[in-house]
XYZ file of C-alpha atoms in Angstrom:
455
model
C 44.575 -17.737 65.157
C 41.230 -16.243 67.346
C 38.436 -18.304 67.696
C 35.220 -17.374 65.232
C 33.461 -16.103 68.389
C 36.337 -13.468 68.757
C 36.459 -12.490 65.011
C 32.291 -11.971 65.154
C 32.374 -9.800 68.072
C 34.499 -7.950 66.166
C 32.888 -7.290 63.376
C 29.676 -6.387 65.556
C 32.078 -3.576 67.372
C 32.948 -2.436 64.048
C 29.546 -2.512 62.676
C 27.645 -0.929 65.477
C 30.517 1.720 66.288
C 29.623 2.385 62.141
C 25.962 2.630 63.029
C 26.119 4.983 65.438
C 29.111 7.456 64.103
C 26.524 7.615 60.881
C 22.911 7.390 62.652
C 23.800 10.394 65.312
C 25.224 12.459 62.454
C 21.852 12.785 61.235
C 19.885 13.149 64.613
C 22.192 15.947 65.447
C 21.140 17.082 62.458
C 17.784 16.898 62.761
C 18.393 18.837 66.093
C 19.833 21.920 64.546
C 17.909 22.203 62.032
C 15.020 20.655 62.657
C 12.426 21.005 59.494
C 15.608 21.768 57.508
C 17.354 18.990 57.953
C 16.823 17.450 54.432
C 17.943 20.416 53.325
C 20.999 21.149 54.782
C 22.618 17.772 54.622
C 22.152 18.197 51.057
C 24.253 20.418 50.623
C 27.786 19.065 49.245
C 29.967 20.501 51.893
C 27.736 18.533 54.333
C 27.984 15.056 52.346
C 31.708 15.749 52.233
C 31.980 16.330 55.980
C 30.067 12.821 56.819
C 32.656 11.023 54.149
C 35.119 12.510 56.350
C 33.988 11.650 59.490
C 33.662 8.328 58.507
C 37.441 8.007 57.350
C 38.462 10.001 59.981
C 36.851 8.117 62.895
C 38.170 4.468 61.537
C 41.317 5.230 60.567
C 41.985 6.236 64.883
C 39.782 3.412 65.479
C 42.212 0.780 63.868
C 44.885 3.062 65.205
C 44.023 2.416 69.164
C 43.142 -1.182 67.904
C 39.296 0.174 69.047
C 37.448 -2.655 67.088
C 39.513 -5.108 69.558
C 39.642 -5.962 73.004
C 41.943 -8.100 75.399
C 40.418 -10.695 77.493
C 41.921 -9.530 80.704
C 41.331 -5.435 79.712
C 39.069 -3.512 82.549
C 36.150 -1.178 80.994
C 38.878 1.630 82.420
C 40.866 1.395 80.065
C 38.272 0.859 76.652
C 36.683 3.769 78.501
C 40.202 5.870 78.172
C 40.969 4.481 74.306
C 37.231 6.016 74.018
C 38.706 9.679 75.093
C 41.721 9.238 73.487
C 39.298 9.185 70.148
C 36.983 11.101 70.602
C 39.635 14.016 71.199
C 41.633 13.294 68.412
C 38.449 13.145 66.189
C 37.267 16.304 67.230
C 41.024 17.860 67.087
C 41.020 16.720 63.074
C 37.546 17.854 62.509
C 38.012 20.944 63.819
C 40.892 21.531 61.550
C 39.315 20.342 58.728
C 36.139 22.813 59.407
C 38.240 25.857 59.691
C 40.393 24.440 56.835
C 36.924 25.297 54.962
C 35.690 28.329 56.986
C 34.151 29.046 53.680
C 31.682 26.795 54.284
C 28.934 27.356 57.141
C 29.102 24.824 59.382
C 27.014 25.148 62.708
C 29.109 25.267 65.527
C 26.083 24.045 67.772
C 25.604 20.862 65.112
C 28.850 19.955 65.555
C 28.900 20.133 69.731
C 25.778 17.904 69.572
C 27.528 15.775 67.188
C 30.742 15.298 69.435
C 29.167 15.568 73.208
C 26.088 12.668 71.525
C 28.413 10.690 70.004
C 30.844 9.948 73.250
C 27.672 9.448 75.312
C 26.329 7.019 72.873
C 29.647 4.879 72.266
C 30.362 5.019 75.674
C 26.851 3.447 76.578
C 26.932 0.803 73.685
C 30.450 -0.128 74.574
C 29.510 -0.539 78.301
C 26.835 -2.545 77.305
C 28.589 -4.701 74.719
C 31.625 -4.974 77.436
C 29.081 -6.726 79.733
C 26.932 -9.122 77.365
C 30.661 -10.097 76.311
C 31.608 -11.305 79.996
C 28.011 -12.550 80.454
C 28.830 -14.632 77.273
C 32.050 -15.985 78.456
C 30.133 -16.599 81.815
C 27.907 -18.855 80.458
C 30.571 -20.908 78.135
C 31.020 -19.213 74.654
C 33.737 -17.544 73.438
C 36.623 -19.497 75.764
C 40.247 -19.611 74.892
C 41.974 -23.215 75.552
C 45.594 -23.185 77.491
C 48.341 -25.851 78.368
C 49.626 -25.296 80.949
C 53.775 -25.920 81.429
C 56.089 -25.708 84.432
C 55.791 -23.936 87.848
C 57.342 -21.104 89.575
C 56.338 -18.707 92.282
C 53.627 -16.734 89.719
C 51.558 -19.689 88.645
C 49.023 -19.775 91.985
C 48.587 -16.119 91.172
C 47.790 -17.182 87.567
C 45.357 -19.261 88.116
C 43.612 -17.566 90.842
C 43.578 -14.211 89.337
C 43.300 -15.066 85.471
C 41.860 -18.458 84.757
C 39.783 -18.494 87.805
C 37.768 -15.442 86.179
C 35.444 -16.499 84.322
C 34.708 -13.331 82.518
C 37.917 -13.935 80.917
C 36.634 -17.114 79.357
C 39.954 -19.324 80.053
C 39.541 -22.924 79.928
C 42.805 -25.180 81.094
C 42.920 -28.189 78.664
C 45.796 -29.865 80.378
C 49.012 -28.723 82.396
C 52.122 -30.477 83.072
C 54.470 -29.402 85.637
C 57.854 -29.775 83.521
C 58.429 -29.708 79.567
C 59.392 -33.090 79.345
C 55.636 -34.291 79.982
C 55.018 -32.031 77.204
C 55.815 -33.836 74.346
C 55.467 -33.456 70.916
C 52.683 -36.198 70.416
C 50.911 -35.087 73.350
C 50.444 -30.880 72.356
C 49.655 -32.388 68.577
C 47.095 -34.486 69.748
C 46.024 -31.649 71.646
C 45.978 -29.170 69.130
C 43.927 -31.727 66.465
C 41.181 -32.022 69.451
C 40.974 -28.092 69.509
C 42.127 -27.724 72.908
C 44.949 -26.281 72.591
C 45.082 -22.172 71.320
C 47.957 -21.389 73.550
C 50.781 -22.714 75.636
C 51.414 -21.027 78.639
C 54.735 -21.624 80.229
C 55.789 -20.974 83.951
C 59.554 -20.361 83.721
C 62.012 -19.700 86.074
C 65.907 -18.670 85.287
C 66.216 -22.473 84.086
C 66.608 -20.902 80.625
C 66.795 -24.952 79.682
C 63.312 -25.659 80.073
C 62.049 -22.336 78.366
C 63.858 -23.031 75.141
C 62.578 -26.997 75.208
C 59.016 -25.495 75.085
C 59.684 -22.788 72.529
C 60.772 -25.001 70.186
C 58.312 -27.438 70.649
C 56.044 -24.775 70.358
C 57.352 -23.461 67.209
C 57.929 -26.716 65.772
C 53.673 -27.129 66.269
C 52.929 -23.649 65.119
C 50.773 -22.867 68.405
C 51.441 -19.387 70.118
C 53.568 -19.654 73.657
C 53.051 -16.735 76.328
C 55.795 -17.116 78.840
C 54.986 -15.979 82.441
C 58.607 -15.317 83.950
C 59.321 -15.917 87.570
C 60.219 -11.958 88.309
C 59.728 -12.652 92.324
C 63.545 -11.664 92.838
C 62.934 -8.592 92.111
C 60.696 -7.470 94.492
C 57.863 -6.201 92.234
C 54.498 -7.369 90.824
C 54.152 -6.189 87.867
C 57.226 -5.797 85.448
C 57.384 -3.620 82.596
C 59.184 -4.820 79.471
C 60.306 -2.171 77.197
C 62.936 -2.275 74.302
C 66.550 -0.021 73.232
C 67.428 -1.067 69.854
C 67.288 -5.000 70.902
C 67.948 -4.940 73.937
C 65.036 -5.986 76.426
C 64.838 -3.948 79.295
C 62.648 -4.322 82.742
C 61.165 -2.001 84.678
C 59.872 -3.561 87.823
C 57.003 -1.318 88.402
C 54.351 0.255 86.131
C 53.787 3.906 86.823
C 50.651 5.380 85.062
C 51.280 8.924 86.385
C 54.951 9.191 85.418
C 53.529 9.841 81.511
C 52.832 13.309 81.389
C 49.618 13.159 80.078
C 48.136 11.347 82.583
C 49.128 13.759 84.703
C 47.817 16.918 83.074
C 44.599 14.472 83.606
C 44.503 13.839 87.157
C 45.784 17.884 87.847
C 43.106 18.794 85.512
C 40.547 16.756 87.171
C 41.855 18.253 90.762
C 41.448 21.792 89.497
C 38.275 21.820 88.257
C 36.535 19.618 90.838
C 38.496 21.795 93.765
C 37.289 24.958 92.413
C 33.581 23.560 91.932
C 33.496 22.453 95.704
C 35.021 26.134 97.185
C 32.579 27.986 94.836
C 29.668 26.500 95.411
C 29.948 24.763 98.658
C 32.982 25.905 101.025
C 32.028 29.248 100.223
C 29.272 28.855 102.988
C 30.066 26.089 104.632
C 33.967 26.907 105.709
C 32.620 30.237 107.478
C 30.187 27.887 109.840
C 32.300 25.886 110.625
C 35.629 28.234 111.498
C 32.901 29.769 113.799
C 32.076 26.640 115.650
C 35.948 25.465 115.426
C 36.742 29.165 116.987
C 33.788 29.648 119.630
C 34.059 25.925 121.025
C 37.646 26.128 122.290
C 40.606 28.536 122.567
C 42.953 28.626 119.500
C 42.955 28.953 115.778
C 40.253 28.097 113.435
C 43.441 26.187 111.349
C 45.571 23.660 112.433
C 49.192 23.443 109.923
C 51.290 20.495 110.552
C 54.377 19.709 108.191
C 54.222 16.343 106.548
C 55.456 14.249 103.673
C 54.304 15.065 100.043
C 56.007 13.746 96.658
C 59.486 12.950 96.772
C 61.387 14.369 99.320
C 58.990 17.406 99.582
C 58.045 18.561 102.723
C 54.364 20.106 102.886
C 52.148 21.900 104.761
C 48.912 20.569 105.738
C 46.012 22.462 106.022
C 42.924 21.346 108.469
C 40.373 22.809 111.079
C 41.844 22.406 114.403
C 40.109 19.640 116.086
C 43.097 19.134 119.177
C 43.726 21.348 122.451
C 45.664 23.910 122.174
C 49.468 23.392 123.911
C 48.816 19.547 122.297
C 51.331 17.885 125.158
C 51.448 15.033 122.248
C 51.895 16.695 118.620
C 53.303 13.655 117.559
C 50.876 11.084 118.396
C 47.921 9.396 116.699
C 44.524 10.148 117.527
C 42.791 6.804 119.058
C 39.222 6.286 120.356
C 38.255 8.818 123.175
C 41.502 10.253 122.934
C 41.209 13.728 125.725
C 42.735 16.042 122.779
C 40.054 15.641 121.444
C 37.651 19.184 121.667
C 33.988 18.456 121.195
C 33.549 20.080 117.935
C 36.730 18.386 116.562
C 35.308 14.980 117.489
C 32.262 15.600 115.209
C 34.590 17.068 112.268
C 36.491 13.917 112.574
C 33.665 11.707 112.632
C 32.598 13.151 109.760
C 36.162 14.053 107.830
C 34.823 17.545 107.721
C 38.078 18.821 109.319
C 40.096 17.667 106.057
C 38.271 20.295 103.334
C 40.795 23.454 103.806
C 43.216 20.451 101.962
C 42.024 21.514 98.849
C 43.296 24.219 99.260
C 46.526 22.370 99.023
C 45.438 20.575 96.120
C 44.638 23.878 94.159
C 48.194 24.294 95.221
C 49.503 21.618 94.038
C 50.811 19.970 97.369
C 48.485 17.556 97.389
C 46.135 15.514 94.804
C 42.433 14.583 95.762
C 42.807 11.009 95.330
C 45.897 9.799 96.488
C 48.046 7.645 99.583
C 47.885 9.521 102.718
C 50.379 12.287 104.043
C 52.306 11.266 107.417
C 53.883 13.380 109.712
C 58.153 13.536 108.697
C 58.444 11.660 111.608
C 56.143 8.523 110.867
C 57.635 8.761 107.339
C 61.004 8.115 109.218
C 59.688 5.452 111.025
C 57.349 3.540 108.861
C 60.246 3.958 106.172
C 62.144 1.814 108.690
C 59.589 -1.066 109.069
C 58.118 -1.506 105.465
C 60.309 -1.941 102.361
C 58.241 -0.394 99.578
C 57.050 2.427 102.323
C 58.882 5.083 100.484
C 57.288 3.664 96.548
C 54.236 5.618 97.956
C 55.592 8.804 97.521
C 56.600 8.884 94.623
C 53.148 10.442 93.667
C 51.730 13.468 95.434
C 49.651 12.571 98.563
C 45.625 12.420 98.806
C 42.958 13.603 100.682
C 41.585 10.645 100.277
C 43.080 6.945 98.649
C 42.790 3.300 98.085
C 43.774 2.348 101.425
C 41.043 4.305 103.203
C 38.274 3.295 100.828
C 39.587 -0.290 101.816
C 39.164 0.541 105.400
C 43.321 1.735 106.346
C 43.029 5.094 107.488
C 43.089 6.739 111.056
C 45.125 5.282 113.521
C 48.137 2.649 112.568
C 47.807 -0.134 115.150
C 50.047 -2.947 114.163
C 52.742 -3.309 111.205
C 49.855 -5.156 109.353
C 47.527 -2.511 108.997
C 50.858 -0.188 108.023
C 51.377 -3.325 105.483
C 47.902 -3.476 104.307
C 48.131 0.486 103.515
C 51.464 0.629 101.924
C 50.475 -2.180 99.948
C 46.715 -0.664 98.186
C 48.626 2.843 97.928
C 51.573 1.068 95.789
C 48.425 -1.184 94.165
C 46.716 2.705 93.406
C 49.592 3.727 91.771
C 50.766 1.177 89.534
C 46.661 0.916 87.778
C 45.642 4.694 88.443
C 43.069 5.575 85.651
C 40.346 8.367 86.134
C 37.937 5.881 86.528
C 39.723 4.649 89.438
C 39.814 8.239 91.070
C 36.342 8.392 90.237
C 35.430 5.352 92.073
C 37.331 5.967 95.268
C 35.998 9.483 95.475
C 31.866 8.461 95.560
C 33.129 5.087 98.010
C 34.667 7.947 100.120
C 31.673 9.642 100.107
C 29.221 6.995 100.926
C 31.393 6.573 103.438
C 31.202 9.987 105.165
C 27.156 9.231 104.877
C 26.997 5.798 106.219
C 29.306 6.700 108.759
C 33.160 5.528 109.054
C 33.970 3.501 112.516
C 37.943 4.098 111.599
C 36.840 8.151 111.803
C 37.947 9.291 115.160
């Protein structure tokens, strides 16, 4: 059963969401029409759009479970339910208006409407999103958990989950095998409100799992079970269902729906295009000059490397090397004599990496993504790194997670070839838009502020 702090903020998402899907109706309104507004929403085809709304917009709110929230949910993902809704309410409105063409509804009323509306909620549920954690930060609103068993996930548990405190966990009491959990002790427990949940740590000793489901049951308090999944190589485990049949997949992949990825190629499109209209279309001409007049060669440099899959690519950059490279194979490193003058500067600066979105409008490659190698490295770094290969199983980046974290230029010991692998395989199992979003403006503070692992 949730806690009355739970059920209130609740009813306040509910009740504000209400305020504002009502209160913007009629300032959009009342910039249409201004002086007319009375009048207008008046009229009965009008009243009968706002009752729809109204039925409209709660009936997908209950339907993403909007008016709730999990204690360990990022913004991300309220901020994604929040598009999810907003398109489908516009989708069903839109219907609905040229169900009644009849009727003259303004078409500018109803883009302030929509465009006001997702700017508002997404404000007020930023806002609410933070007083929440500030609440739980300060003591209110926190859910009591026993604690039962160990196995190789519990460390992780409580350093990741219950030492947040804007998840507002509190541990009432743990015991390291189900036979300190008895009966007496969870009742007493439970009639000193400290106990909402069991949480129990179990490992293929199906034994000890059943003993605390059944005590559990017998006490009518709700069990979570955190499995030990370490044997099979994976963090994160998906659980999904055939008939009644549970099935596992050991690794969440946001970009293998295919929504999400109409999303992120959307997104690719549209901000590629943006950047060669109104930028590249100056700035690529300067700087194939200064690539061409500083040293023999071509303004482009095209190297084959690995893209999704087993998809070979070709990489588009401005030639920072020699001609007649005696090393095509090797990494650049610090003061390295292939160096030319002008290509030390792009480098610095990651200028020589902007004809790649030109693979991105493609499709090669994806703005925000892990790194390309050369079919070589692949070969070899495939060798030295399990999950090297998980990597590509989206398309590559200009940019990614492990550069933003500091892992990009020059590979100098399995660790650092570790450390990327391992936020490029993070990236993929929690990409969002958000996330994208993020690691594009880090990347480019970092071009501003300067990058010491550019060379």
């Amino acid at each position: 059963m949730e806690s009355r702090g739970t059920y209130l903020i609740r009813v306040l998402y509910l009740l504000v969401d209400a305020i504002l899907v009502n209160a913007w109706y009629f300032f959009a309104a009342w910039l249409r029409y201004q002086d007319e507004t009375l009048h207008v929403l008046k009229l009965n085809y009008y009243q009968q759009l706002l009752v729809v709304l109204n039925l409209t917009w709660f009936m997908l709110e209950f339907a993403q479970r909007f008016y709730g929230f999990e204690r360990t949910e990022k913004f991300a993902s309220t901020f994604m339910r929040l598009i999810k809704i907003t398109f489908w309410f516009f989708i069903l409105l839109t219907i609905y208006v040229f169900a009644f063409k009849e009727y003259d509804f303004s078409r500018l009323f109803m883009a302030y409407y929509f465009s006001g509306l997702f700017v508002l909620l997404t404000i007020w549920r930023w806002f609410a999103f933070q007083m929440v954690k500030l609440y739980r930060r300060k003591g209110g609103n926190h859910r009591h958990l026993i604690l039962v068993g160990t196995n190789s996930r519990k460390n992780e548990f409580v350093e990741q989950v219950l030492n947040n405190r804007d998840y507002g966990f509190a541990v009432s009491a743990s015991f390291d095998t189900a036979g300190e959990l008895n009966g007496k002790s969870l009742e007493k427990l439970i009639q000193q409100k400290r106990a909402d949940e069991v949480i129990a740590f179990v490992s293929r000793d199906t034994s000890e799992a059943s003993a605390v489901i059944r005590l559990a049951d017998r006490l009518g308090v709700r069990l979570r079970l955190v499995p030990d999944v370490a044997y099979l190589g994976a963090r994160r485990v998906r659980l999904d269902f055939t008939e009644n049949i549970p099935i596992l997949t050991p690794r969440k992949e946001p970009l293998s729906l295919w929504h999400n990825q109409l999303l992120k190629r959307s997104t690719d499109v549209i901000l590629s295009t943006f950047l060669l209209v109104t930028v590249f279309t100056w700035l690529f001409p300067l700087l194939a000059l200064l690539v061409k007049f500083s040293s023999k060669g071509p303004v482009f440099f095209t190297q084959k490397r690995s893209g999704i899959g087993k998809e070979v690519i070709t990489c588009i950059k401005f030639r920072t090397m020699i001609v007649n490279n005696p090393q095509p194979e090797a990494q650049a490193t610090p003061n390295d004599n292939r160096i030319t003058p002008v290509g030390k500067w792009l480098r610095k600066t990651s200028l020589d990496e902007l004809p790649q979105f030109l693979n991105v409008l493609k499709g090669d490659m994806s703005i925000v993504g892990p790194r390309p190698h050369m079919l070589v490295h692949t070969q070899q770094y495939a060798r030295k790194v399990e999950a090297f290969m998980v990597r590509h199983t989206i398309k590559p980046g200009i940019t990614g997670l492990a550069q933003v974290k500091g892992y990009r230029g020059e590979i100098k010991s399995e660790e650092d070839l570790e450390k990327r692998v391992y936020y490029d395989v993070l990236y993929l199992e929690n990409w969002n838009v958000i996330t994208d979003i993020k690691i594009m403006l880090q990347t480019a503070w970092k071009l501003l502020m300067g990058d010491e692992q550019a060379y």
